XYZ file of C-alpha atoms in Angstrom:
760
model
C 61.221 194.501 113.925
C 58.751 195.770 111.661
C 58.146 195.848 107.775
C 56.138 198.277 105.654
C 52.779 196.856 104.558
C 51.482 196.941 100.987
C 48.217 198.419 102.013
C 47.646 200.777 99.039
C 45.868 198.926 96.309
C 47.539 201.012 93.668
C 50.977 199.854 94.744
C 50.036 196.142 94.563
C 48.467 196.709 91.100
C 51.538 198.404 89.777
C 53.639 195.482 91.085
C 51.266 192.956 89.453
C 51.491 194.907 86.121
C 55.254 194.972 86.333
C 55.420 191.262 87.099
C 53.048 190.274 84.484
C 54.680 192.606 81.922
C 58.099 190.769 82.663
C 56.294 187.380 82.193
C 54.929 188.523 78.872
C 58.198 190.145 77.941
C 60.139 186.901 78.124
C 61.701 187.602 74.787
C 64.545 189.187 76.669
C 67.803 187.533 75.724
C 69.821 185.731 78.370
C 73.296 184.277 77.623
C 73.494 180.660 78.285
C 76.164 179.293 80.385
C 77.926 175.987 80.327
C 77.958 176.031 84.041
C 74.211 176.358 84.092
C 72.341 174.282 86.767
C 70.144 172.966 84.118
C 66.814 173.749 82.575
C 64.559 175.987 84.648
C 60.898 174.947 84.935
C 58.093 176.991 86.271
C 56.851 174.616 88.835
C 54.400 176.724 90.853
C 51.513 176.207 88.397
C 48.090 175.980 89.917
C 46.776 173.267 87.621
C 49.493 170.386 87.732
C 52.793 169.682 89.498
C 54.492 167.674 86.776
C 57.530 170.108 86.859
C 58.038 170.265 90.752
C 61.660 171.468 91.426
C 61.990 172.282 95.175
C 65.647 173.143 94.622
C 64.860 176.492 92.942
C 61.598 177.336 94.865
C 62.069 180.661 96.764
C 59.396 179.694 99.363
C 59.090 177.103 102.112
C 57.205 174.128 100.897
C 56.456 170.607 102.110
C 55.218 167.672 100.144
C 53.543 164.565 101.390
C 53.496 161.798 98.769
C 50.496 159.494 98.031
C 52.499 156.601 99.206
C 52.948 158.156 102.585
C 49.250 158.878 102.707
C 48.378 155.321 101.955
C 50.910 153.807 104.423
C 49.848 156.089 107.220
C 46.285 154.530 107.258
C 45.056 157.751 108.742
C 41.502 158.272 109.810
C 41.490 161.886 108.971
C 43.857 164.459 107.112
C 44.810 165.917 110.526
C 46.933 162.889 111.305
C 48.809 163.602 108.221
C 49.311 167.438 108.429
C 50.529 167.461 111.906
C 54.029 166.360 110.638
C 54.185 169.632 108.515
C 55.863 172.556 110.319
C 53.578 175.660 110.602
C 50.330 173.818 110.337
C 47.666 173.737 113.000
C 44.400 171.988 112.603
C 41.028 172.684 114.200
C 39.476 169.224 114.715
C 36.362 168.611 116.527
C 35.131 165.023 115.711
C 34.841 162.848 112.693
C 36.870 163.208 109.501
C 36.407 167.026 108.901
C 38.708 169.734 110.100
C 39.857 173.265 109.350
C 43.456 173.870 108.276
C 45.511 176.851 109.576
C 48.937 177.996 108.544
C 51.197 179.923 110.800
C 48.416 180.902 113.131
C 46.301 182.716 110.426
C 42.599 182.521 111.271
C 43.001 180.198 114.220
C 40.376 182.285 115.934
C 37.672 181.231 113.454
C 35.844 178.000 114.214
C 32.634 177.694 112.254
C 31.885 178.248 108.656
C 34.208 180.895 107.700
C 36.955 180.694 105.090
C 40.107 179.503 106.876
C 42.669 182.103 105.391
C 44.408 179.171 103.556
C 43.498 178.231 99.890
C 42.619 174.460 99.980
C 43.143 173.459 96.269
C 41.983 170.052 94.924
C 43.098 169.227 91.377
C 43.899 172.938 90.774
C 40.538 174.274 92.027
C 40.332 176.273 95.342
C 37.597 174.522 97.198
C 35.423 175.766 100.015
C 32.692 173.733 101.691
C 29.700 175.067 103.682
C 31.216 173.885 106.958
C 34.407 175.762 106.337
C 36.283 172.554 106.715
C 38.204 170.046 104.507
C 36.635 166.649 103.684
C 38.568 164.590 101.251
C 38.731 160.897 100.464
C 42.203 160.007 101.878
C 42.345 156.915 99.525
C 42.193 159.286 96.541
C 45.211 161.395 97.276
C 48.381 161.474 94.919
C 50.173 164.145 96.802
C 49.691 166.985 99.281
C 51.875 170.020 98.647
C 51.893 172.850 101.299
C 53.123 176.156 100.133
C 53.681 178.784 102.839
C 53.435 182.496 102.711
C 50.907 184.623 100.917
C 49.640 182.471 97.939
C 47.080 185.031 96.398
C 49.575 185.483 93.629
C 48.519 181.927 92.470
C 45.085 181.381 93.963
C 43.613 184.867 94.634
C 41.047 185.312 97.479
C 41.627 183.704 100.892
C 45.260 182.624 100.435
C 46.481 184.828 103.242
C 49.026 182.484 104.662
C 49.509 179.801 101.889
C 47.901 177.000 100.262
C 47.343 173.245 100.669
C 47.413 171.665 97.215
C 45.817 168.183 96.964
C 46.210 166.209 93.811
C 44.066 163.184 93.362
C 45.359 159.664 91.943
C 45.595 158.996 88.349
C 47.717 157.370 85.723
C 48.978 153.874 84.747
C 50.145 152.848 88.314
C 46.286 152.567 89.136
C 45.980 149.592 86.774
C 44.856 146.310 88.433
C 42.373 145.562 91.259
C 42.586 146.520 94.945
C 40.261 145.486 97.797
C 40.640 146.462 101.316
C 38.776 146.347 104.606
C 39.426 148.074 107.966
C 38.014 148.203 111.403
C 38.683 150.222 114.647
C 37.521 151.708 117.784
C 34.044 153.213 118.292
C 32.583 151.052 115.804
C 34.571 152.169 112.761
C 34.350 150.073 109.573
C 35.650 150.725 106.189
C 35.698 148.953 102.741
C 37.246 149.895 99.574
C 37.444 148.382 96.051
C 39.277 149.813 92.982
C 39.720 148.700 89.388
C 41.936 150.250 86.881
C 43.420 149.729 83.535
C 46.321 151.028 81.303
C 47.151 150.743 77.659
C 48.706 152.487 74.651
C 45.642 154.913 74.284
C 45.437 155.930 78.003
C 44.532 154.758 81.604
C 41.761 154.944 83.912
C 40.319 153.761 87.218
C 37.173 153.715 89.412
C 37.334 153.558 93.233
C 34.416 152.976 95.677
C 34.494 153.154 99.453
C 32.106 153.230 102.354
C 32.976 154.243 105.960
C 30.886 154.162 108.923
C 31.482 155.013 112.649
C 29.412 154.971 115.834
C 31.560 157.693 117.350
C 32.910 158.373 120.879
C 30.557 161.157 121.578
C 26.796 160.866 122.209
C 24.897 161.406 118.914
C 28.080 161.504 116.782
C 27.684 158.624 114.310
C 28.694 159.175 110.633
C 28.671 157.470 107.346
C 30.470 158.385 104.142
C 30.285 156.877 100.709
C 32.779 158.015 97.997
C 32.979 157.168 94.328
C 35.934 158.673 92.403
C 37.795 158.026 89.235
C 39.911 159.318 86.421
C 40.009 158.649 82.636
C 43.173 159.874 80.865
C 43.389 159.713 77.104
C 46.544 160.175 75.059
C 45.746 162.632 72.282
C 48.748 162.158 69.985
C 52.375 161.834 71.134
C 52.549 165.113 73.113
C 48.985 165.677 74.507
C 46.530 164.197 76.960
C 42.962 164.719 78.063
C 41.955 163.838 81.605
C 38.346 163.662 83.048
C 38.003 163.309 86.740
C 35.324 163.062 89.348
C 34.484 162.529 92.839
C 31.144 161.997 94.450
C 30.618 162.081 98.209
C 27.549 161.351 100.165
C 28.026 161.936 103.896
C 25.642 161.722 106.953
C 27.436 163.338 109.766
C 26.506 164.278 113.357
C 29.002 166.781 114.847
C 27.877 166.565 118.515
C 30.770 166.404 120.923
C 31.061 169.718 122.522
C 30.415 170.574 126.113
C 30.077 173.848 127.993
C 32.834 174.465 130.503
C 35.588 172.489 132.180
C 33.373 170.900 134.774
C 31.098 169.247 132.068
C 34.400 168.348 130.213
C 35.549 166.496 133.364
C 32.127 164.919 134.219
C 30.721 164.353 130.783
C 33.463 164.003 128.137
C 31.165 162.172 125.697
C 28.606 164.939 125.838
C 25.721 162.828 126.906
C 23.912 165.667 128.659
C 20.722 166.081 126.796
C 20.396 169.835 127.688
C 23.505 170.810 125.734
C 23.684 170.418 121.985
C 26.142 171.719 119.415
C 24.941 174.850 117.641
C 24.646 172.865 114.353
C 24.091 169.028 113.945
C 22.722 166.332 111.657
C 24.582 167.240 108.520
C 23.633 165.678 105.266
C 26.345 166.483 102.777
C 26.491 165.820 99.087
C 29.609 166.859 97.204
C 30.099 166.472 93.349
C 33.481 167.357 91.806
C 33.993 167.131 87.963
C 36.941 168.485 86.003
C 38.457 168.112 82.495
C 42.059 168.982 81.839
C 43.860 169.212 78.529
C 47.555 169.228 78.527
C 49.892 169.470 75.627
C 53.772 169.568 75.531
C 55.669 171.101 72.719
C 59.133 170.317 71.207
C 60.749 173.208 73.012
C 59.482 171.721 76.253
C 56.838 174.458 76.682
C 53.357 173.388 77.919
C 49.788 174.348 77.476
C 47.213 173.417 80.200
C 43.491 173.985 80.014
C 41.042 173.154 82.905
C 37.310 173.388 83.250
C 35.461 172.301 86.385
C 32.378 172.280 88.342
C 32.299 171.518 92.145
C 29.077 171.541 94.047
C 28.217 171.301 97.714
C 24.551 170.577 98.902
C 24.356 170.628 102.764
C 21.380 170.359 104.907
C 21.598 170.649 108.736
C 19.814 171.632 111.878
C 20.823 174.588 113.947
C 19.921 176.682 117.113
C 19.384 174.060 119.718
C 16.324 174.359 121.939
C 17.364 174.211 125.566
C 16.234 171.447 127.952
C 14.890 169.476 125.059
C 17.031 166.563 123.814
C 18.189 166.769 120.232
C 15.800 169.478 119.385
C 16.622 172.352 117.082
C 14.957 175.642 116.032
C 15.925 175.722 112.469
C 16.520 173.665 109.388
C 19.067 174.922 106.811
C 19.474 174.114 103.128
C 22.600 175.329 101.699
C 23.570 174.971 97.993
C 26.890 176.047 96.441
C 28.168 175.567 92.971
C 31.831 176.569 91.927
C 32.293 176.724 88.234
C 35.408 177.877 86.420
C 37.983 177.913 83.654
C 41.763 178.017 84.029
C 44.393 178.231 81.312
C 48.225 178.309 81.698
C 51.073 178.472 79.310
C 54.560 177.735 80.484
C 57.917 178.063 78.779
C 61.170 176.678 80.250
C 64.716 177.668 79.454
C 68.333 177.599 80.653
C 68.339 181.152 81.902
C 64.641 182.099 81.998
C 61.313 180.408 82.384
C 57.920 181.989 82.367
C 54.129 181.239 82.744
C 51.020 183.186 82.066
C 47.527 182.259 83.168
C 43.950 183.212 83.603
C 41.518 182.304 86.280
C 37.664 182.721 85.590
C 35.072 181.642 88.195
C 31.328 181.844 88.351
C 30.276 180.737 91.880
C 26.826 180.713 93.584
C 25.838 180.370 97.168
C 22.242 179.917 98.096
C 20.757 179.396 101.673
C 17.261 178.643 102.834
C 16.495 178.699 106.696
C 13.125 177.304 107.873
C 11.601 177.055 111.367
C 11.713 173.594 113.012
C 10.694 174.487 116.405
C 9.407 177.728 117.945
C 10.213 176.892 121.675
C 12.588 179.271 123.323
C 13.260 181.221 120.130
C 10.104 183.202 119.743
C 11.756 186.306 121.390
C 14.292 186.511 118.530
C 12.147 185.831 115.549
C 8.816 185.927 113.859
C 8.314 182.148 114.421
C 4.789 182.755 115.803
C 3.681 184.228 112.374
C 5.536 182.053 110.080
C 4.797 178.868 111.783
C 6.635 175.374 111.894
C 8.122 174.847 108.449
C 7.727 178.576 107.489
C 10.694 180.478 105.913
C 12.886 182.255 108.426
C 15.314 183.895 105.810
C 16.658 183.349 102.425
C 19.842 184.439 100.662
C 21.548 183.919 97.344
C 24.999 185.158 96.405
C 26.742 185.178 92.967
C 30.444 185.591 92.779
C 32.342 186.338 89.724
C 36.215 186.297 89.557
C 38.256 187.485 86.688
C 42.024 187.111 87.129
C 45.156 187.096 85.233
C 48.446 185.935 86.730
C 52.132 185.311 85.645
C 55.492 184.087 86.802
C 58.954 184.828 85.646
C 61.917 182.863 86.840
C 65.413 183.954 85.695
C 68.953 182.747 86.486
C 71.222 185.883 86.293
C 74.132 184.038 87.786
C 75.453 180.560 87.892
C 73.786 179.655 91.235
C 71.156 182.276 91.686
C 67.369 181.919 90.589
C 65.037 184.827 90.981
C 61.294 184.403 90.834
C 58.665 187.164 90.302
C 54.850 186.533 90.421
C 51.956 188.829 89.956
C 48.184 188.540 89.861
C 45.281 190.908 89.334
C 41.735 189.948 90.635
C 38.429 191.659 89.774
C 35.840 190.160 92.288
C 32.087 190.994 91.404
C 29.744 190.232 94.283
C 25.936 190.299 94.117
C 23.676 189.315 97.034
C 19.956 189.026 97.506
C 18.443 188.488 100.975
C 15.037 188.325 102.467
C 14.266 187.892 106.151
C 11.856 188.918 108.897
C 12.947 192.232 110.267
C 11.955 193.293 113.747
C 10.042 196.630 113.925
C 11.130 199.175 116.460
C 9.084 199.764 119.435
C 8.128 198.114 122.865
C 6.971 194.653 123.266
C 5.079 192.642 121.951
C 7.457 192.547 118.876
C 6.087 192.857 115.366
C 7.854 191.870 112.181
C 8.064 192.738 108.511
C 9.224 190.422 105.815
C 11.876 192.450 103.808
C 14.125 191.746 100.840
C 17.309 193.530 99.847
C 19.671 193.455 96.737
C 23.327 194.569 96.884
C 26.420 194.412 94.831
C 29.994 195.339 95.385
C 33.230 194.885 93.386
C 36.826 194.645 94.593
C 39.968 195.132 92.555
C 42.936 193.456 94.330
C 46.485 192.830 93.348
C 48.891 190.333 94.848
C 52.481 189.420 94.308
C 55.628 187.478 95.232
C 59.363 188.370 94.833
C 61.896 185.789 95.856
C 65.121 183.988 95.043
C 67.112 180.766 95.679
C 70.878 180.921 95.969
C 72.695 177.638 95.609
C 75.556 178.224 98.145
C 76.915 174.668 97.520
C 75.853 171.608 95.744
C 73.955 170.693 98.848
C 72.929 173.972 100.393
C 70.346 176.563 99.320
C 69.566 179.955 100.791
C 66.042 181.181 99.866
C 64.038 184.275 100.619
C 60.841 185.868 99.496
C 58.083 188.534 100.154
C 54.501 187.662 99.095
C 51.066 189.006 99.824
C 47.752 187.480 100.436
C 44.203 188.934 100.600
C 40.695 188.092 101.684
C 37.678 190.064 100.226
C 34.669 190.703 102.336
C 31.713 188.291 101.834
C 28.275 189.427 100.850
C 27.298 188.216 104.429
C 29.716 190.567 106.032
C 28.851 193.535 103.850
C 25.001 193.346 103.524
C 23.202 190.523 104.740
C 22.301 192.058 108.202
C 22.110 188.529 109.921
C 24.854 186.013 110.639
C 22.701 183.473 112.483
C 19.019 183.190 113.409
C 19.830 184.481 116.996
C 22.360 187.116 116.382
C 21.507 190.471 114.849
C 24.189 192.142 112.694
C 24.177 195.591 111.078
C 25.359 195.775 107.480
C 28.804 197.480 106.690
C 29.280 198.050 102.897
C 32.470 199.995 103.631
C 34.531 197.047 104.676
C 38.072 196.712 103.018
C 39.693 193.576 101.976
C 41.997 191.895 104.530
C 45.690 192.046 103.535
C 48.777 190.099 104.497
C 52.443 190.652 103.799
C 54.554 187.560 104.310
C 58.362 187.839 104.587
C 60.491 184.736 104.784
C 64.127 183.600 104.649
C 65.320 180.080 104.958
C 68.136 177.357 104.449
C 67.584 173.982 102.944
C 70.161 171.389 102.366
C 71.478 167.884 102.615
C 74.263 166.199 104.647
C 75.432 163.026 102.931
C 77.877 162.398 105.953
C 74.915 161.842 108.297
C 73.111 159.260 106.288
C 71.196 161.279 103.670
C 69.950 163.959 106.108
C 67.771 166.625 104.479
C 66.715 169.812 106.346
C 64.774 172.976 105.909
C 64.863 175.944 108.302
C 62.704 178.994 107.722
C 62.181 182.264 109.691
C 58.965 184.086 108.836
C 56.882 187.144 109.684
C 53.390 187.952 108.599
C 51.813 191.310 108.910
C 48.002 191.353 108.638
C 46.042 194.505 108.084
C 42.258 195.154 108.274
C 41.280 191.764 109.381
C 37.528 191.333 109.600
C 35.751 190.497 112.741
C 32.477 190.984 114.438
C 32.586 193.993 116.727
C 31.093 192.292 119.812
C 33.277 189.142 119.422
C 33.023 186.513 116.870
C 29.963 184.718 118.188
C 28.335 186.952 120.728
C 24.618 186.392 120.564
C 21.673 188.585 121.223
C 23.326 192.093 120.812
C 23.473 194.555 118.025
C 26.527 193.726 116.061
C 28.565 194.661 112.875
C 31.463 193.154 110.976
C 34.265 195.737 110.859
C 37.972 195.928 109.916
C 38.736 195.643 113.609
C 42.577 195.723 113.553
C 46.016 194.315 112.686
C 47.969 191.351 113.720
C 51.610 189.980 113.523
C 52.709 186.316 113.179
C 56.336 185.505 113.618
C 58.074 182.338 114.006
C 60.584 179.548 113.035
C 59.962 176.321 111.230
C 62.364 173.363 111.070
C 61.941 170.056 109.256
C 64.531 167.249 109.151
C 64.322 163.933 107.268
C 67.028 161.321 107.632
C 67.962 157.720 107.115
C 71.176 157.099 108.882
C 70.966 153.301 108.078
C 68.921 150.988 105.993
C 66.948 149.730 108.929
C 65.931 153.148 110.501
C 64.719 156.595 109.477
C 63.346 159.628 111.311
C 61.504 162.749 110.552
C 61.277 165.854 112.694
C 58.954 168.970 112.391
C 59.130 171.707 114.823
C 57.377 175.220 114.902
C 57.878 178.163 117.067
C 54.995 180.715 116.559
C 54.325 183.977 118.255
C 50.985 185.476 116.826
C 49.495 188.564 118.353
C 47.164 191.386 117.746
C 49.073 194.636 117.142
C 45.947 196.637 116.969
C 42.511 195.518 118.379
C 41.250 198.222 120.375
C 37.341 197.821 120.545
C 36.578 194.235 121.497
C 33.209 194.211 123.372
C 32.711 191.632 126.094
C 29.141 190.691 126.982
C 27.809 188.817 130.062
C 24.282 188.344 131.306
C 22.969 190.929 133.696
C 21.622 188.602 136.490
C 20.212 191.412 138.519
C 17.830 193.061 136.089
C 19.659 196.363 135.790
C 19.664 196.657 139.533
C 22.720 198.017 141.446
C 25.470 195.333 141.159
C 23.908 193.527 138.325
C 26.806 194.535 135.965
C 29.529 193.925 138.584
C 30.883 197.505 138.693
C 30.698 200.880 137.068
C 32.965 199.959 134.107
C 30.185 197.891 132.527
C 27.278 199.265 130.480
C 23.654 197.932 130.675
C 22.048 196.774 127.347
C 18.683 195.408 126.725
C 17.871 193.278 123.721
C 14.757 191.231 123.052
C 13.607 191.394 126.754
C 17.063 190.103 127.939
C 19.503 192.226 129.928
C 23.234 192.288 129.262
C 26.297 193.911 130.525
C 28.977 195.227 128.120
C 32.524 196.359 128.516
C 34.770 197.667 125.780
C 38.300 196.109 126.067
C 41.616 196.479 124.329
C 43.092 193.226 122.952
C 46.097 194.948 121.509
C 49.218 192.938 122.399
C 47.195 189.623 123.140
C 48.037 186.250 121.621
C 45.676 185.166 118.877
C 43.517 182.385 120.342
C 44.476 178.827 119.784
C 48.133 179.606 118.479
C 50.464 177.513 120.709
C 54.047 178.840 120.871
C 55.613 175.388 120.236
C 54.601 172.291 118.299
C 57.001 169.283 117.911
C 56.362 166.298 115.874
C 58.846 163.332 115.584
C 58.405 160.069 113.710
C 60.807 157.186 114.076
C 60.562 154.314 111.667
C 62.245 150.895 111.906
C 62.618 148.462 109.037
C 63.554 145.094 110.792
C 62.809 143.154 107.428
C 62.277 143.925 103.985
C 58.429 143.571 104.405
C 57.840 144.993 107.900
C 57.812 148.686 109.052
C 57.261 149.771 112.582
C 57.012 153.476 113.354
C 56.331 155.484 116.303
C 55.080 159.122 116.422
C 55.515 161.709 119.259
C 53.406 164.927 118.921
C 53.629 167.625 121.547
C 51.971 171.061 121.666
C 52.388 173.748 124.237
C 49.662 175.755 125.994
C 47.401 178.278 124.284
C 44.625 180.543 125.013
C 41.067 179.638 124.229
C 39.868 183.263 123.883
C 40.877 186.610 122.386
C 40.937 188.139 125.872
C 43.714 185.753 126.965
C 41.908 185.072 130.196
C 41.351 181.300 129.655
C 44.483 179.319 129.102
C 44.599 175.652 128.113
C 47.346 173.270 128.911
C 49.549 171.805 126.433
C 49.604 168.076 125.686
C 51.736 165.230 124.266
C 50.583 162.076 122.519
C 52.322 158.923 121.029
C 51.041 156.906 118.208
C 52.165 153.599 117.021
C 51.832 152.079 113.515
C 52.831 148.748 111.898
C 52.778 147.861 108.168
C 53.410 144.389 106.647
C 53.684 144.141 102.803
C 54.337 140.837 101.068
C 54.151 139.978 97.311
C 53.128 136.599 95.988
C 53.732 136.808 92.210
C 51.552 139.660 90.872
C 49.437 139.852 94.165
C 50.512 142.102 96.999
C 49.072 141.524 100.580
C 49.286 144.531 103.042
C 48.357 144.320 106.740
C 48.419 147.094 109.140
C 47.687 148.044 112.709
C 47.561 151.477 114.170
C 47.143 152.847 117.782
C 46.744 156.611 118.374
C 47.130 158.277 121.684
C 48.682 155.144 123.030
C 48.963 156.348 126.585
C 45.552 157.866 126.721
C 46.462 161.449 127.144
C 43.619 163.628 128.269
C 43.270 166.933 126.361
C 40.810 168.998 124.290
C 40.421 168.776 120.585
C 39.096 172.342 120.460
C 38.554 175.095 123.034
C 36.677 178.297 122.347
C 35.281 181.043 124.325
C 34.210 184.717 123.707
C 31.217 185.451 126.034
C 29.164 184.490 129.113
C 28.008 181.304 127.367
C 26.206 179.864 130.566
C 24.666 183.226 131.357
C 25.626 183.272 134.934
C 26.878 186.885 134.795
C 30.600 185.975 134.944
C 33.015 185.148 132.133
C 35.234 182.315 133.145
C 36.295 178.772 132.342
C 32.741 177.398 132.545
C 31.959 179.427 129.389
C 34.404 177.534 127.080
C 33.109 175.295 124.486
C 35.204 172.069 124.615
C 35.592 168.918 122.664
C 37.351 166.225 124.748
C 39.720 164.078 122.891
C 38.341 160.473 122.556
C 41.491 158.994 124.109
C 43.177 155.935 122.856
C 41.883 154.515 119.502
C 42.915 151.354 117.595
C 42.494 150.419 113.903
C 43.608 147.541 111.700
C 42.921 146.222 108.289
C 44.300 144.486 105.264
C 44.255 144.842 101.442
C 44.945 142.799 98.369
C 46.245 144.303 95.111
C 46.479 142.253 91.935
């Protein structure tokens, strides 16, 4: 089964123009019907979800309420998202992780964009680590939209969006104080104060978390300060100012090299092996101001201005055989600024929305030498000296986008939705670095600087519909697109890390994805208020960007290329039921088949252990390559038909909750994942695993005071498995590519946490 792909930019732009024209031309007359299902609201806004109406949504969505987040007492967002079908998370250690939808970009595992738009208070946010860090105590809701979501959020929404809304409103009035403790020295304290009145509401929340960590050198601390001030401007308008400040010191150590080390040294205590990057000092600042105004005809205007900044400092390039010693210090500064505006108009037979999204982002990086040992063969460290500059780069990114949505009801039970968006992305990059001069050793270097710019015009769209078969059964279907434009680094920078040379490629095309989906959702009252959602999906990816010698092959001339295509197919099922007052259960199941449909030129590299002598490269199918005085063996391989790495075929999550009394809740969670490959070559298969978690909550009111006590046990039966498993080359340089070359993070095993809070 295959589908045509909207690879021609002109076709997408024509669709965008048509959809936007439909939105703007909303003065078309529609005959109202007495049998109408009610007022249609455009609920897929990118700024606010006040009109959410899942019944008429043509795409598969899941919503996690803030109450569910609070009651889960999760240590990290991974523990929340594993109950959403289609989501996999790349979690190493600590609170940060990468989110993947339907297997898109599971092969990426460092600082790249994840292929999923992570949206916080209407703003697509990308941190330097490529991961998601959010104060879980400040979440009002998490909404997961599946399928291409570039029609709303533009760049990087290849497979969907995770939309996080932070807390606000009168329900935050009062005072709350809580304290928690848990395994591996985890301590957490929180205090919040809020008010509500006729003129508005607001709150301020402060929290501190610290943990020693299971792994050697993996301690972390996090301080958060966040709040909202909402003022009522007249009877129909409000103005909201929100902020979140985060100061985190995080050590990411925890990886080991190979399965033997994972068995013998799960806590990564061996001083000769360090994670590539460590000792992160991260400061995040998020500010936004939103104006919302409702009109008598129920239409709505929303304006949003924001600035999100990320200042990250860390060490990289570990120096072998020296404990906790690194070759480089990195200072990364990122600022995202923007303005968004949306006007929405509801109606009985038609509703529409138009919006604009303007962004001015900057990304600056400075790399200095920290230690010259064992890295002099790669760089000009000897000339620059300790503390000298290795390289600098600064990138400016301008985004100018217009988008729209038209939702119509041509028949009593049928709702059709059309979305379109047009993006102009303007990139400018400046880099300076030591370039190695050609010629035999000893190497010489020249400090060179370059300036480059590029523009991309990309269109995206969604066409879908929802048919109410009965009052309790809906059939929905949609087609949608997502895209990801090349970065300045991939196009021009010429260096992707201090030890990996990369040639520029200014001819890269944006990655494209076509998502097709059909599903059923409904409710069965006879089975105790059982709700279900079943979706079948297929994603066709075209021109995905990858490094030609494997994602992180080091020491060899390399280049980012549009290396091929991929297909993701699957089934997602979610069921929520409460058959009796004292019991409820939630099930989430995903079947995923993600494979490369075109990936012919993957280059595997291993160390030549025999110095170009006969037998050094195993057999005649290998090619000898010399780089910086080191000898390698290379072989071109065809990955077409291989599974995309780290995409298990099956994932099941089941939560069973009991309510023995009005105040007590006891729930058990079973989570099971099938086997997967750690590498794109599909030579290294990791076993699946199953875990069981247990949670208890006790809530009791004493007048206006509420006491909450909880206890949580994760991985109750101490299942042994890996949080992450990654491989793409001869990492231990023994001349063989095997299971000893996998970078592994061993799961920490059983963990316990408990705490209490008072709200008054």
